[in-house]
Amino acid sequence: MRAINRKILRDLVGMRGQALAIALVVASGAATYIMSVSTLDALESTLAAYYREYRFADGFAPLKRAPRSVAARLREIPGIQMLETRVLAAANLTIDNFDEPVSAQIVSIPESGPLLNAIYLRSGRMPDPSRDNEVLVSDSFASAHQFRAGTHFYATINGRRRRLEITGIAFSPEFIYQVQPGALIPDFKTFGILWMPEDALAAAYDMEGAFNDVTFSIERSANIKEIIDRMDEILARYGGLGAYGREDQLSNKYLSSEFDQLRQMAVIFPAIFYGVAAFLLNIVITRVIATQREQMGVLKAFGYATTDLVLHYLALVAMIIAAGIAGGIALGAWLGQALGSLYMEYYRFPFLLFHLRPDMIFVAALISGVAAGLGTLHAVYRAASLPPAVAMQPPVPPRYRRSFLESLPLARSVSQPTRMIVRNLERRPLKSVLSILGVAAACAILVVGTLFSDSVDYIVRIQFQFAQHDDLNVIFNEPASAKAISSLKAMPGVRYAEPFRSVPVRLRFEQRSYRTSIQGLPHGAVLRRVLDSELKPAPVQEHGLLLTDYLAGILHVRPGDTLTVETLEGERRVLRLPLVAVAKEFVGVGAYMELEALNCAMGEAPSISGAYMETDSEHDKEIYAELREMPRVAGAGVRANALRNFYETMAKQALTFAFFNTLLAASIAFGVVYNSARIGFSERSRELASLRVLGFTRFEVAYILLGELAVLTVAAIPIGFFMGRGLGAFMISNVQTDLFRVPVIVDPSTYAFAAIVVLASALISGAGILRKIYKLDLVEVLKVRE
Amino acid sequence: MAEPRRVFSATGITKVYHMGDVEVHALRGVDLELYAAEFTVLLGPSGSGKSTLLNILGGLDRVTSGEVTYEGRDLSRASERDLTNYRRHYVGFVFQFYNLIPSLTARENVSVVTEIALDPMRPEDALELVGLGDRMDHFPSQLSGGQQQRVAIARAIAKRPAVLLCDEPTGALDSETGIVVLEALMRVNRQMGTTTAIITHNADIASIADRVIYLSDGHIVRTEQNRDKKEPRDLHW
Ligand SMILES: Nc1ncnc2c1ncn2[C@@H]1O[C@H](COP(=O)(O)OP(=O)(O)O)[C@@H](O)[C@H]1O
Ligand SMILES: [Mg+2]
């Protein structure tokens, strides 16, 4: 091996600490990128393949009830490719050893199996169409209750209780994200999807010869808007609730907003990481190479050309970077797969297509390579273009002056070492600023890493502390008379009940429209409240609507404007209602009105869609049992479950992601701090040894170097907080959807955590440096100049 | 005796360093000639411009004005690439602080140079020549100052340079070690006919030179031909 190459290897070994820290930074950047991109890619390609192979419908049209003959007319709508009718039913389930209310949506299976939204049978067999007690259950529900083919349970459909037997476990592209109507997030224990042969379900649900839902696919050239309008016209007489395209289908909508968010993260997180990593690499490599200045002078003196040296140091850096990239890619792929399977728990895909595509690896390597390469080139050219005679001289003694701080009166009493710290910081302000920025950036990504879970936590806290006080909510399968509330109140353990009315509507303003429902709440409601922008209760009004701020934004309406409200129920009246105020909500898009006024506007006798209740937890079991037997009750939600479920699933997911990010951010933080300290040491070891020779104690010498590190670290932390919050706000501003609006909330514990990681990095680095100071060989340092 | 061949020729060279607003005149118009196989000593107080002059002769630095030629080639106007080539193939340097590559052994420190030379010695032979045959695999940190300087000499001569330029090669050494180093230099000069220039501010060393050039404040104040040249071993300081 050529001596010059041997030098690379030996130098590498000599600076292994720093090399490792640099490789760590590169690896973290690459891993973040690979993790995000590969997870996103896996989810997206899985979704696309799943939708294609299992023929996810292009459109859906729910309605009250229509005879099957109507289907023929629907099929004639130009642009329709395939159209199926089906029966959807709500059921309450009774499961052995599980007391809480469990509800299910039952989907009918046509005799020859669904053409659209095909079923992926994971295990077991399809139900026998000639039998009326066989069902498939969704995979998530099955695994939450450890159901298997052959397990049975009881379902109350349309007030009649029947025993159902599971023949198989299934997935469907329609229910990748399964959330109970009205719930925030999926709860696989209390909500499931069942599939039942069409005849059996129709018989059980009084839908013989009829249907209450349509799925369809369209021709490539067709215009879905026109088809939806035609379908709404035809179905209006049959209680059509408004057809919608797949972009408004609940599961798909959640997925696409999640994926949007992931896509943002896949770009923004790695961009930040890589930005920081590149910045650090540049600083670190510049400084590492600066310490090799004299050696470069020697090599040049003996006839090595500048380009030889550049190649030499590029090779050195390339080895460090290559190790970092390789480690980062392996780690990223592993994390990506881990994250992918975590998402699988949440989104029910039957399979996951995970690939580490060559282009991802290429991009990861390219970004690290370019970042490091530029840093090296810059550093080497600067050092190597010095005339060799100059390069070999010890750097000109830096020009110190009395620092600004020393001119302050208090400064006279300050010790000499302290003065040296201050002078050194002031002497190279740019370097000090860059070091501070580096550490601050590391601190910032730590803040950003946990920012999301803080914000989501905050949403939940607001939701359950201010807006939602009920212990239990009950939804009827169709509007009931206002008297229904008294039968709920009469149940043992129910302390208080508040009715609500929910009317599906299409809101229009100017050319914009949005499909949602209006919630009617009674005056002075306490269990469910609408909040204003200061999180104070905003009273519902008789003469107009309250809209979620986000919905008001979508429709471009302001208080005082009048909206057109097409109700999609009962007489299907078209109303003109003013917007009276805007409400603050982080989840969903709602419209609110006073309950009686809403009923009145609908032209209906007082009726309610459900109730919020305050209950005695001792009587929970009895209440749940009684609710199961009530034919009208389509579902019930338990607050405690929602919270528990939230922390179990959502938080787990957010926390895992945050944990990975935090780990990576922490390693970057450590890399920066350690390198700053280590380089400071090599740059100044002669000076420090000289001081030792002059009689300074080890402690005093250590104080000079570590004091500087401490000042830089402490200065960097608040700046990092500030940067982190700013970055977080930027990221969050990009992921606002009609499902969620995430506020920028940073919990003090997040700041504390970021600060602790940075300080711990500084302490560990400081300890390493201290060891070096203790081992500093005075004679050697003064004798040999290198 | 035939007229010795002129190797270096400098006319009116000046060198000005700029340090912020301050101008440092390191050389203020120097005329100089060095001859083939000659052993020259540059003598002068600290700051008189010796290193600057040597660096310019070695192609490590450039003149501010004036002209330097090596074997008829104009160094003052040579390109960066030409200077690199010149250093690579013709010049060997020895520095006061040895400037060995700390991560390479004695042998490898020499190899670094022989690997890019046209007709080098074997690194081992070069180290034998300076009496370090038994220290080839030592790292600089495992060698004494004198040994390090001899490695530096081996490194400088291993390419069989036409010129050997030494900036205070004994400056960091005690007299005994210094003499060993000077003997090594002298041997190379004699055996290989290398044109050699040595900087020192030690007047005693001047007595081993063919010619002594005195510098002061950026000028050559005087040049002396040595009539009775001493051997290094006869020196003591
Ligand atoms: N790179 C440089 N920048 C500025 N001034 C320099 C530089 N190198 C040398 N000098 C100045 O030039 C003068 C001559 O220096 P030098 O040739 O090193 O002297 P000598 O080697 O005789 O001690 C000195 O005053 C020195 O301070
Ligand atoms: Mg000098």
Coordinates of C-alpha atoms and ligand atoms in Angstrom, one line a residue, chain A residues 389-390 393 396, chain B residues 15 17-19 24-27 44-53 55 61 167-168 199 201 215, ligand 1:
Chain A
A389 CA 6.0 27.9 3.5
V390 CA 3.1 29.6 5.2
Q393 CA 4.6 27.8 10.0
V396 CA 0.2 33.4 13.2
Chain B
K15 CA 9.5 39.9 -0.8
Y17 CA 4.4 40.3 3.4
H18 CA 1.2 42.1 4.1
M19 CA -0.1 41.7 7.6
V24 CA 6.9 43.5 6.2
H25 CA 9.9 43.8 3.8
A26 CA 11.5 40.3 4.3
L27 CA 13.8 40.7 1.3
G44 CA 22.2 35.9 9.7
P45 CA 20.2 37.0 12.7
S46 CA 16.7 36.0 13.3
G47 CA 14.3 37.9 11.0
S48 CA 16.9 38.8 8.4
G49 CA 15.0 36.9 5.6
K50 CA 17.0 33.7 5.4
S51 CA 13.9 31.4 5.4
T52 CA 12.2 33.6 3.0
L53 CA 15.1 33.4 0.6
N55 CA 11.6 29.1 0.5
D61 CA 7.0 30.8 -2.0
D167 CA 16.3 25.6 7.2
E168 CA 18.1 25.4 10.5
I199 CA 20.4 28.2 7.0
H201 CA 22.3 31.5 12.8
L215 CA 22.1 38.3 5.4
Ligands
LIG1 N1 4.2 34.6 6.3 C1 4.7 35.7 6.8 N2 3.8 36.8 7.0 C2 4.3 37.9 7.4 N3 5.5 38.2 7.7 C3 6.4 37.2 7.5 C4 6.0 35.9 7.1 N4 7.1 35.1 7.0 C5 8.2 35.9 7.4 N5 7.7 37.1 7.7 C6 8.6 38.2 8.2 O1 9.6 38.4 7.3 C7 10.8 38.7 7.9 C8 11.8 37.6 7.5 O2 11.5 36.4 8.0 P1 12.3 35.1 7.8 O3 12.7 35.0 6.4 O4 11.5 34.0 8.4 O5 13.5 35.4 8.8 P2 14.7 34.4 9.3 O6 14.4 33.0 8.7 O7 15.9 35.0 8.8 O8 14.6 34.4 10.8 C9 10.5 38.7 9.4 O9 10.4 40.0 9.9 C10 9.2 37.9 9.5 O10 8.5 38.4 10.6

